[in-house]
XYZ file of C-alpha atoms in Angstrom:
134
model
C -3.376 -16.472 14.251
C -5.113 -16.233 10.949
C -5.310 -18.783 8.200
C -2.406 -17.114 6.375
C -0.061 -16.808 9.359
C 1.889 -13.568 9.582
C 1.581 -12.796 5.870
C 0.196 -9.273 5.336
C -2.625 -9.731 2.827
C -3.336 -5.987 2.697
C -6.926 -6.140 3.896
C -7.890 -2.533 4.649
C -11.044 -0.457 4.910
C -10.098 1.285 1.654
C -9.489 -2.031 -0.101
C -12.713 -3.683 1.048
C -14.847 -0.603 0.350
C -13.360 -0.130 -3.113
C -13.703 -3.804 -3.988
C -17.342 -4.032 -2.869
C -18.235 -0.832 -4.743
C -16.455 -2.028 -7.905
C -18.263 -5.397 -7.734
C -21.576 -3.548 -7.415
C -20.688 -1.391 -10.442
C -19.718 -4.469 -12.442
C -23.025 -6.124 -11.544
C -24.930 -3.025 -12.693
C -22.956 -3.071 -15.956
C -23.753 -6.795 -16.383
C -27.463 -6.180 -15.905
C -27.246 -3.232 -18.307
C -25.530 -5.427 -20.883
C -28.084 -8.232 -20.516
C -30.964 -5.734 -20.734
C -29.354 -3.995 -23.732
C -29.472 -0.730 -21.786
C -26.958 1.997 -22.525
C -28.046 3.783 -19.350
C -27.279 0.689 -17.281
C -23.819 0.384 -18.818
C -23.068 4.062 -18.182
C -24.406 3.891 -14.612
C -22.334 0.778 -13.873
C -19.238 2.399 -15.364
C -19.841 5.480 -13.212
C -20.035 3.289 -10.095
C -16.729 1.600 -11.030
C -15.073 5.022 -11.435
C -16.615 6.047 -8.100
C -15.046 2.913 -6.551
C -11.585 3.982 -7.715
C -12.047 7.523 -6.388
C -13.515 6.279 -3.098
C -10.592 3.891 -2.574
C -8.105 6.672 -3.290
C -9.764 9.106 -0.857
C -9.887 6.454 1.878
C -6.217 5.611 1.243
C -5.273 9.270 1.627
C -7.343 9.468 4.823
C -5.235 6.679 6.338
C -7.578 3.736 5.798
C -5.313 2.132 3.180
C -1.809 0.733 3.535
C 1.659 1.562 2.269
C 3.429 -0.684 -0.201
C 4.984 -3.789 1.325
C 4.315 -5.706 4.526
C 3.239 -3.818 7.644
C 4.243 -4.474 11.249
C 2.124 -7.209 12.847
C 0.307 -4.706 15.092
C -0.897 -2.767 12.012
C -2.050 -5.765 9.951
C -5.697 -5.982 11.093
C -7.890 -4.414 8.418
C -9.486 -1.815 10.712
C -6.181 -0.258 11.872
C -5.655 3.260 10.545
C -2.299 4.219 8.992
C -1.110 7.300 10.878
C 1.783 7.914 8.449
C -0.539 8.426 5.453
C -0.766 12.197 5.961
C 2.877 12.604 4.915
C 2.567 10.207 1.972
C 3.952 6.745 1.364
C 7.304 6.321 -0.408
C 6.818 5.156 -3.982
C 3.006 5.404 -3.801
C 1.350 6.634 -7.008
C -1.838 7.635 -5.176
C 0.102 9.770 -2.695
C 2.126 11.393 -5.493
C -1.076 12.234 -7.399
C -2.352 13.938 -4.241
C 0.856 15.968 -3.959
C 2.239 14.043 -1.005
C 5.909 13.319 -1.495
C 6.513 10.746 1.225
C 9.811 10.107 2.925
C 12.583 8.502 0.955
C 12.828 4.765 1.298
C 15.100 3.806 4.174
C 18.599 2.722 3.226
C 19.589 -0.593 4.729
C 23.271 -0.954 5.542
C 24.397 -4.516 6.003
C 27.002 -5.470 8.558
C 30.495 -5.000 7.215
C 31.988 -8.394 6.553
C 35.239 -8.654 4.631
C 34.502 -10.162 1.245
C 36.832 -11.650 -1.267
C 36.295 -11.974 -4.992
C 33.587 -10.522 -7.225
C 31.247 -9.784 -4.293
C 33.716 -7.489 -2.541
C 32.476 -3.958 -1.830
C 34.469 -1.298 -3.698
C 36.655 0.870 -1.452
C 34.678 4.065 -2.262
C 31.396 2.458 -1.153
C 32.976 1.062 2.004
C 34.227 4.537 2.979
C 30.711 6.029 2.682
C 29.126 3.396 4.914
C 28.659 4.501 8.527
C 30.818 2.840 11.154
C 29.030 0.181 13.224
C 28.055 1.348 16.700
C 29.402 -0.639 19.615
C 27.662 -0.970 22.932
């Protein structure tokens, strides 16, 4: 068990690579600023842009993660996301790449009779699928 328990911190190959590259670019920009070098500032800015592009490409290749917590078996940072090829629902990076992603799953709660302002309207209750009995 890790220090954070079962909380999915989102550590991925894409995240670590992008972060390290962006830190390197920021350091180059800092040195360029201290040295009063326009070339150093431009080079550092180019490395930061490269970090964003590199992270995006790795995410699309399956080395990133979808939005939200992942199953426990997929939480280690070196586990590849096999569903990335189809796109993640609600993911801007996947949409920019032309990947639509499946619609977010609809969660239907167990039907419990409710009384008062929390009652489900009759039209919504009719659309809900009947619970399956074993």
